[in-house]
Coordinates of C-alpha atoms and ligand atoms in Angstrom, one line a residue:
X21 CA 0.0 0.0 0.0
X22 CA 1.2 3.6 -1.1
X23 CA 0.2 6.7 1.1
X24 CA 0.9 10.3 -0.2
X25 CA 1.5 12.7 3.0
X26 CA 1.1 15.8 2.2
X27 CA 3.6 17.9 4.8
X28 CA 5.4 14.7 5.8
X29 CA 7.9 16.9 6.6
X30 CA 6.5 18.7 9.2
X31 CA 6.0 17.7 13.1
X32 CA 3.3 15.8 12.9
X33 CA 3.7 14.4 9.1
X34 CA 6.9 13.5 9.9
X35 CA 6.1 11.3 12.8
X36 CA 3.3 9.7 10.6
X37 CA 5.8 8.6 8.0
X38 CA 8.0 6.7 10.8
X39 CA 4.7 4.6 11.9
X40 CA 3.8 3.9 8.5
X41 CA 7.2 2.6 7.0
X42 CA 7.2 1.0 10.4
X43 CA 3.9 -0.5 9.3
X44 CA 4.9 -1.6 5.8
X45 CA 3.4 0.9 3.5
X46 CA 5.6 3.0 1.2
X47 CA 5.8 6.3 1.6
X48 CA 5.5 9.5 -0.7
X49 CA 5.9 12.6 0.7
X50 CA 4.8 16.2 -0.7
X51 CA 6.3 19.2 1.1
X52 CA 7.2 22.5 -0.3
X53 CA 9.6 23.3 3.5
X54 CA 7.5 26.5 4.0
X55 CA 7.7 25.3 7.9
X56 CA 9.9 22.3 7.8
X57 CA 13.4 20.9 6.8
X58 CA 14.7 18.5 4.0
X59 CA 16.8 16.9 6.2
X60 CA 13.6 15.3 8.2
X61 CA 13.6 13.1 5.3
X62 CA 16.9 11.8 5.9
X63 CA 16.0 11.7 9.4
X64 CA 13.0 9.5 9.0
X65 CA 14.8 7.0 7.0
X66 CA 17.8 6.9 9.6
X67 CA 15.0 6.0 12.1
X68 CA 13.1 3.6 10.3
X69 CA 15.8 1.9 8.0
X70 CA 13.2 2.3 5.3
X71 CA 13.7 4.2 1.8
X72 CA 10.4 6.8 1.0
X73 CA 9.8 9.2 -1.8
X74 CA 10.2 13.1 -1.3
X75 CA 8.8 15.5 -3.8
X76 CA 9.6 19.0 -2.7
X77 CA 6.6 21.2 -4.3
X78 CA 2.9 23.0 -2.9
X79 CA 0.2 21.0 -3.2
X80 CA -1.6 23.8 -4.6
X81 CA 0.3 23.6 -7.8
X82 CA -2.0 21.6 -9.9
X83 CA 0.7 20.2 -12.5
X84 CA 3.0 19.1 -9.6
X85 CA 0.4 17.3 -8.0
X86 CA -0.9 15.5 -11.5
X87 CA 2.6 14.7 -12.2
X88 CA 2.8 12.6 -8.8
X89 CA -0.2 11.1 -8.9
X90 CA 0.9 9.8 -12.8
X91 CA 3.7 8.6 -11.5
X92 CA 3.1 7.0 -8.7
X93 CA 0.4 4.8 -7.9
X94 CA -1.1 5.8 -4.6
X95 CA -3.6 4.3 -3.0
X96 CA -4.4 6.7 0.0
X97 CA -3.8 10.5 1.2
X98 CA -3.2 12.1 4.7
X99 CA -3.3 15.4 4.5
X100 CA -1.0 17.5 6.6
X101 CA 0.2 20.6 4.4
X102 CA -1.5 23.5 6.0
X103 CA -1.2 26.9 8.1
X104 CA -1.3 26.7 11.5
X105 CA -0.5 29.2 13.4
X106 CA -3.6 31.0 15.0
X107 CA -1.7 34.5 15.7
X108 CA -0.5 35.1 11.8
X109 CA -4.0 33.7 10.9
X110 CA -5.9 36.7 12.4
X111 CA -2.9 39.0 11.1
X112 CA -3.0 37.4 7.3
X113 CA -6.4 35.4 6.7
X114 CA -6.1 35.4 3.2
X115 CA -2.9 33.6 3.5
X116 CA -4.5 30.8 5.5
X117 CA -7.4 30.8 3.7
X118 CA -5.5 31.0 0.3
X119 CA -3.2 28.0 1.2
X120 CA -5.7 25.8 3.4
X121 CA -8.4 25.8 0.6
X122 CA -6.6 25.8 -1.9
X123 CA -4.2 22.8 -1.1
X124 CA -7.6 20.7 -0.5
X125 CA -9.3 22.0 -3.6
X126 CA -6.3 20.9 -5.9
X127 CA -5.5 17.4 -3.8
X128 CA -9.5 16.4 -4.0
X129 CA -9.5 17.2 -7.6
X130 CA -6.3 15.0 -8.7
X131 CA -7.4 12.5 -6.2
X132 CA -10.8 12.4 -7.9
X133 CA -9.0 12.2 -11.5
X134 CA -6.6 9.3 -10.7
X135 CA -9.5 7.3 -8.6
X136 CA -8.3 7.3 -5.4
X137 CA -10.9 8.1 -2.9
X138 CA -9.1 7.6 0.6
X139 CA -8.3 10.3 2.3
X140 CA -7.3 11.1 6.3
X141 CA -7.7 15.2 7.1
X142 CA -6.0 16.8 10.1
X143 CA -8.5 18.6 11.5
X144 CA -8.4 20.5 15.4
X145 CA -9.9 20.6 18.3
X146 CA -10.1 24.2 17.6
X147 CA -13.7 23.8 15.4
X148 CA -15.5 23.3 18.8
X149 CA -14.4 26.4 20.1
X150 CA -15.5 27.1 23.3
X151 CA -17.4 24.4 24.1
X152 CA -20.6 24.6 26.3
X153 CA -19.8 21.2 28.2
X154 CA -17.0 19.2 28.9
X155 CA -15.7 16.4 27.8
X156 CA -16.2 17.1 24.0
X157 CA -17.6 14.9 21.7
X158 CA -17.6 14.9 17.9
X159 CA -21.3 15.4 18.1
X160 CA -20.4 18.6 19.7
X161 CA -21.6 22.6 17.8
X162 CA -18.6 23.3 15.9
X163 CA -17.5 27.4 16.2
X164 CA -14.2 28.2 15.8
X165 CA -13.2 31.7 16.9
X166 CA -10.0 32.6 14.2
X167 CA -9.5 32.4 10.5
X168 CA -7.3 29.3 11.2
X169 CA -9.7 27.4 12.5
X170 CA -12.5 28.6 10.4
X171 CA -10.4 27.3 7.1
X172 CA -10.3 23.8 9.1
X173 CA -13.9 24.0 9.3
X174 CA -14.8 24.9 5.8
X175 CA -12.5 22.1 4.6
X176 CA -14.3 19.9 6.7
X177 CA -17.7 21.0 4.9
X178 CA -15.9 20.8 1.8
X179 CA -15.2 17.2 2.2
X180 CA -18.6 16.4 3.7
X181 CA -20.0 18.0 0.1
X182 CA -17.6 15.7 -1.8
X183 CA -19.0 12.8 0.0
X184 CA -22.0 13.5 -0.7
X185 CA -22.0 13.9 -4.5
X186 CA -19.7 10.5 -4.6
X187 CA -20.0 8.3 -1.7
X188 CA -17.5 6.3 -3.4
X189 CA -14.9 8.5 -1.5
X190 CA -13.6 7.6 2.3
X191 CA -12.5 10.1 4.7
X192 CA -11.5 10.3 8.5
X193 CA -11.5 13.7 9.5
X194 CA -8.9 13.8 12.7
X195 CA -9.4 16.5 15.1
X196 CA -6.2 16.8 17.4
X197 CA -6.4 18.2 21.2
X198 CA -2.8 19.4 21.7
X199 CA 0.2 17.7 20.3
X200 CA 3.2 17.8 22.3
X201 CA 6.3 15.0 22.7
X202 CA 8.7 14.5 20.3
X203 CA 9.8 10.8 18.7
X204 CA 12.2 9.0 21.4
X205 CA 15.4 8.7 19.1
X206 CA 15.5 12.8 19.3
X207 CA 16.0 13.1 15.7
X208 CA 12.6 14.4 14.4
X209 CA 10.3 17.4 16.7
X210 CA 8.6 20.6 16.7
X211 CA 10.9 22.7 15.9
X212 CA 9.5 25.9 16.0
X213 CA 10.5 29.7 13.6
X214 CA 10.5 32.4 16.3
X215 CA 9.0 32.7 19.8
X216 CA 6.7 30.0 20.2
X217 CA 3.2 30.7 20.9
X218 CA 2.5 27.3 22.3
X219 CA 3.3 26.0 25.7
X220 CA 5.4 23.0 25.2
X221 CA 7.5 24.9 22.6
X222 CA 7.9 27.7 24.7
X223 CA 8.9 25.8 27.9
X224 CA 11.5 24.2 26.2
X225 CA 13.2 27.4 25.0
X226 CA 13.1 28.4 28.7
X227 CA 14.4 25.1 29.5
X228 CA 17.5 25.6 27.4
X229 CA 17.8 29.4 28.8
X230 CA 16.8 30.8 25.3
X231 CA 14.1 32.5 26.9
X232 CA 14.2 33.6 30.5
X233 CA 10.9 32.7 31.6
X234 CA 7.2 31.5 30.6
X235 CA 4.7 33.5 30.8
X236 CA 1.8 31.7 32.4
X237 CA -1.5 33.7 31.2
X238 CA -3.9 33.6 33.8
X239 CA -4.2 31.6 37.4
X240 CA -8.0 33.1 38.0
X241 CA -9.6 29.7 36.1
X242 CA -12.1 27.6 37.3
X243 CA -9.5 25.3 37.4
X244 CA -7.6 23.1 39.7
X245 CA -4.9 25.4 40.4
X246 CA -6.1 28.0 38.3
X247 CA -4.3 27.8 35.5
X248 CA -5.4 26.9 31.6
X249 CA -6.4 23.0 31.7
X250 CA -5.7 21.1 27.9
X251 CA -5.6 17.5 26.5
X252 CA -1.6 17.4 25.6
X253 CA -1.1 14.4 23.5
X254 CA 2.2 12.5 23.0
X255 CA 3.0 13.1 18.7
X256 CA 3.2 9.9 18.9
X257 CA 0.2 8.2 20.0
X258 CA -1.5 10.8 17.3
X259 CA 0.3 9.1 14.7
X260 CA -0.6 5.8 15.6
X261 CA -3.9 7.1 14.9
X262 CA -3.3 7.6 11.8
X263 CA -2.0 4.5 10.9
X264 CA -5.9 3.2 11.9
X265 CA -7.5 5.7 10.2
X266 CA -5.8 5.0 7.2
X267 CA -6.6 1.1 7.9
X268 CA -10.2 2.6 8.1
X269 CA -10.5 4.1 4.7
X270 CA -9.0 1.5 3.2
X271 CA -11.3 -1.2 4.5
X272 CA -14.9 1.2 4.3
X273 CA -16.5 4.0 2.6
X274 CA -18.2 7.2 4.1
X275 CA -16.9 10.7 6.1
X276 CA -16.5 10.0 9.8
X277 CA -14.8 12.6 12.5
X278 CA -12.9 11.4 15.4
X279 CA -11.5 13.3 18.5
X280 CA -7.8 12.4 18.9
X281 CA -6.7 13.4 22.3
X282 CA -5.8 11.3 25.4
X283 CA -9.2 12.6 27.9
X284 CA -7.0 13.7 30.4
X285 CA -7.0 17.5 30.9
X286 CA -3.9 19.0 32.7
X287 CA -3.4 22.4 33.8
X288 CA -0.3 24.7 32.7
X289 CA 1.4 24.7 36.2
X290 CA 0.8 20.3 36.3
X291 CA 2.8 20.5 32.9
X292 CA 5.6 22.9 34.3
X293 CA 6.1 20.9 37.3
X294 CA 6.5 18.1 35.4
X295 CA 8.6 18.8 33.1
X296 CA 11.3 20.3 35.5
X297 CA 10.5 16.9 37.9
X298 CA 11.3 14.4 34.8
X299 CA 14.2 16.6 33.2
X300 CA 15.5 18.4 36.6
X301 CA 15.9 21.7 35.2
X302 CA 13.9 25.2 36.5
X303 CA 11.3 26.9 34.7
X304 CA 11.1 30.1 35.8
X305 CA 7.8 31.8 35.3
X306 CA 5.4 34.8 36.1
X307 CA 1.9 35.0 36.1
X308 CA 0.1 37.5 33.7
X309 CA -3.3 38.4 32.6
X310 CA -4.9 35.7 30.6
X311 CA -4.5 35.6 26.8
X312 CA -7.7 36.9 24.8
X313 CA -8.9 34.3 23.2
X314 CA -8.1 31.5 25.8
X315 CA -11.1 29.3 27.4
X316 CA -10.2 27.6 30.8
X317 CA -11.0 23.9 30.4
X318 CA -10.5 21.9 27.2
X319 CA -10.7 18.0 26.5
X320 CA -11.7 15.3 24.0
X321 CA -13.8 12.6 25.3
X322 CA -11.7 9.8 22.6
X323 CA -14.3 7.3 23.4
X324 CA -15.7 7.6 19.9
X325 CA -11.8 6.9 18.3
X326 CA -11.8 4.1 20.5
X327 CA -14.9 2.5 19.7
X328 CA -14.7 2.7 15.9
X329 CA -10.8 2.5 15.2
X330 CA -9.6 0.7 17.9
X331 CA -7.1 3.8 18.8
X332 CA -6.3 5.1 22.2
X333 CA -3.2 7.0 23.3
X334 CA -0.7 5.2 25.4
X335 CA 1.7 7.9 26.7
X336 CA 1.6 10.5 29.8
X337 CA 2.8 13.9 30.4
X338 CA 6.0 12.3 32.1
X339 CA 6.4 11.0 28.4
X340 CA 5.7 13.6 26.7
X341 CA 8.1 16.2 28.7
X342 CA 10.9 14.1 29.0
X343 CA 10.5 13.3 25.1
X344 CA 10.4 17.4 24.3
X345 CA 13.2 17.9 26.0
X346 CA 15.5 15.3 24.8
X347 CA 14.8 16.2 21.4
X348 CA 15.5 19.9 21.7
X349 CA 18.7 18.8 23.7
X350 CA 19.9 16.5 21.1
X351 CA 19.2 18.9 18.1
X352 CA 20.2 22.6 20.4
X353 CA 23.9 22.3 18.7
X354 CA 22.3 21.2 15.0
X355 CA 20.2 24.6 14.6
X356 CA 17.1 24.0 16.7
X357 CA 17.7 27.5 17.7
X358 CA 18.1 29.2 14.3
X359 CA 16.4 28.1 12.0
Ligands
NAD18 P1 3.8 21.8 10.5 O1 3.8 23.2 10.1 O2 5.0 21.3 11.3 O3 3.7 20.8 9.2 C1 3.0 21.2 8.0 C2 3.9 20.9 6.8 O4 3.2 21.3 5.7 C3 5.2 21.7 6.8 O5 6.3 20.8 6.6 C4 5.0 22.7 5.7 O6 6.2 23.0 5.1 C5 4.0 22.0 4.8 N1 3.2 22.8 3.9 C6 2.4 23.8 4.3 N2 1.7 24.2 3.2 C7 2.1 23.5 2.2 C8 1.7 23.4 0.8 N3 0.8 24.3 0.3 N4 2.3 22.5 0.0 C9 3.2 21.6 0.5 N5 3.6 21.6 1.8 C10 3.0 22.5 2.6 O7 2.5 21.5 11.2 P2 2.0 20.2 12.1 O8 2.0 20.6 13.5 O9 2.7 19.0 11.7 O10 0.5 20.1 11.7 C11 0.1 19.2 10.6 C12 -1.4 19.4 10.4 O11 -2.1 19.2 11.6 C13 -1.8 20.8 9.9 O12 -2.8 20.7 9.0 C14 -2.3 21.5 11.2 O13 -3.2 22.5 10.9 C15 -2.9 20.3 11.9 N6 -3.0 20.5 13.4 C16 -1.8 20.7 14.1 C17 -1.9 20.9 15.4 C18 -0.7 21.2 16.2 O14 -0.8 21.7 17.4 N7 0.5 20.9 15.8 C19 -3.1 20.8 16.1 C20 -4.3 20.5 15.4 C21 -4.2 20.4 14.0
UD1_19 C1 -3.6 26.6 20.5 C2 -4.4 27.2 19.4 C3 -5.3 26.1 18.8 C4 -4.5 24.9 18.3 C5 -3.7 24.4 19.5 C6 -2.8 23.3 19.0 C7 -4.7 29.5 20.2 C8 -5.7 30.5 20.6 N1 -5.2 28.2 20.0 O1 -4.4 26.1 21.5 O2 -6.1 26.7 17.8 O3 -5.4 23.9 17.8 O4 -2.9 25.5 20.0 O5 -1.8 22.9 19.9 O6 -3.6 29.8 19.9 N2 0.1 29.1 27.8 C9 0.8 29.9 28.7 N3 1.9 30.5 28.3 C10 2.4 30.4 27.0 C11 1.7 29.6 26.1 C12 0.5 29.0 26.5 O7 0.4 30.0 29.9 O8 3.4 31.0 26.7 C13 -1.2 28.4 28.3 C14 -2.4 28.8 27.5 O9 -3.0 29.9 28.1 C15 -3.2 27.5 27.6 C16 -2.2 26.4 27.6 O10 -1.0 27.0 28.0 O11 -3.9 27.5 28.8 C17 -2.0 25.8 26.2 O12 -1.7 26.8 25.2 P1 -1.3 26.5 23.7 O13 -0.2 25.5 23.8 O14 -1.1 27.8 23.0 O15 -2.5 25.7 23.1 P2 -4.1 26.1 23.0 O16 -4.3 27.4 23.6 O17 -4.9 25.0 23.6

């Protein structure tokens, strides 16, 4: 079996390849390294001891994409190639909506050309919004508050519509809670341009004194300590889901949506202490005003996942902090810094 990832050469694409050569499939990857390295490719074969295909390009070049599909004969699609970073999204929506859209648009139509109707979508948890109840389930009212989310959204509609005017097609649509970890040989991670907006990202730059301290925004939550409460999963439990997702759409036809998170919500100071327990190194931080936008309590009820592909995640926090910071140890000298 041959799987075409789009943005296998980003954090969470490049994790998915390792589990699927791992898994036997072959492997073509599609990146154009807007937000990612060439070397991952190198990297992912060190790891796996298994060749794959790399065609640097955007998936919204329609000639590119036609020439790969010619070529090679692929039976299936996960689609990673997007945007994502909420900030810039509200800055530039037309860039998100421009490259979001449009990579979709282009994939559908070659896949539709060249007959192959497979297809796993990474959605986020970040269509739900802020949700009314707690834990959230598919079946939840799906609002999402930026342009980011909103272009995961309409390409969830858009996929729906394809469905429905050819039911010959099968797509999971994976909505991830918060990805965090890194793989354990500490050769492929996220490896963030800039200041990270994220928490994992940004506690490890403060980990390796690049930054002096976190900022924690906000300790006035209904929380248990106060502090913003998220479903962090380990990178590589999500890819494992995608390895049953793809197993999925291979076996049946139809549009399903599954939550792809662990259940377990923990709060910004749990994941601080931890990390500095499991890696015995200080985090400094201060407490500011919350960050507009933020909602207090957020995580997936993965029952659903469970039920339907036989998926659950495997790892904890101590996992997925001691993961993090072994990679971004390993890689400080090799330009994790500068990119
Ligand atoms: P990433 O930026 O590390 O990877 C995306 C990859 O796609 C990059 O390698 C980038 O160079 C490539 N890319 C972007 N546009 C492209 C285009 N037009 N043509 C070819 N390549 C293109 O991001 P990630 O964290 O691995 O996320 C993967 C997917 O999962 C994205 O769709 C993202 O929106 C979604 N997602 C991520 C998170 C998260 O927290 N990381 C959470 C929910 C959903
Ligand atoms: C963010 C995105 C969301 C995306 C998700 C993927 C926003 C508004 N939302 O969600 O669309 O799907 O990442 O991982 O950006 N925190 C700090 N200090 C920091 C950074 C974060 O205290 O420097 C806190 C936040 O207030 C929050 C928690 O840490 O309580 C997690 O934040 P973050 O990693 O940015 O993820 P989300 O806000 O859940």
């Amino acid at each position: 079996m041959k799987v075409l990832v789009t943005g296998g050469c980003g954090y969470i694409g490049s994790h998915t390849c390792v589990e699927l050569l791992e898994n036997g499939y072959e492997v073509v990857v599609v990146d154009n390294l807007s937000n990612s390295k060439k070397d991952v490719v190198d990297k992912i074969k060190k790891i796996t001891k298994h060749d794959l295909t790399f065609y640097q390009g955007d998936v919204c070049n329609l000639t590119l994409m036609d020439q790969i599909f010619a070529k090679e004969k692929i039976d299936a699609v996960i689609h990673f190639a997007a945007y994502k970073a909420v900030g810039e999204s509200v800055t530039n929506p037309l860039k998100y909506y421009q490259n979001n859209l449009d990579s979709t648009i282009v994939l559908c139509e070659v896949m539709s050309k060249y007959n192959v109707k497979k297809l796993v979508f990474s959605s986020s948890a970040t269509v739900y919004g802020n949700p009314k109840k707690l834990p959230i389930k598919e079946s939840f009212a799906l609002s999402p508050t930026n342009p980011y989310g909103k272009t995961k959204l309409m390409i969830e509609n858009i996929l729906k519509d394809l469905y429905i005017s050819d039911n010959t097609w099968s797509i999971a649509v994976l909505r991830y809670f918060n990805p965090v970890g890194a793989h354990e040989s500490g050769l492929i991670g996220e490896d963030p341009n800039g200041i990270p907006n994220n928490l994992m990202p940004y506690i490890m730059k403060v980990a390796t004194n690049e930054l002096p301290y976190l900022n924690i925004f906000g300790d006035d939550y209904d929380t248990i300590d106060g502090t913003g409460v998220r479903d962090y999963i380990h990178v590589v439990d999500l890819s494992k889901g995608h390895i049953k997702a793809i197993e999925k759409v291979l076996q049946d036809t139809g549009i399903d949506y599954y939550n792809l998170g662990t259940g377990c919500g923990y709060s910004v100071l749990e994941i601080v202490n931890t990390f500095a327990k499991v890696n015995n190194v200080k985090i400094n931080y201060k407490i500011v005003s919350r960050r507009p936008g933020d909602i207090a309590c957020c995580y997936a009820d993965p029952s659903y996942a469970y039920e339907k592909l036989k998926w659950r995640a495997t790892k904890g926090i101590e996992d997925m902090c001691r993961d993090s910071y072994s990679f971004v140890m390993k890689n400080k000298e090799h330009g994790y810094k500068n990119k």
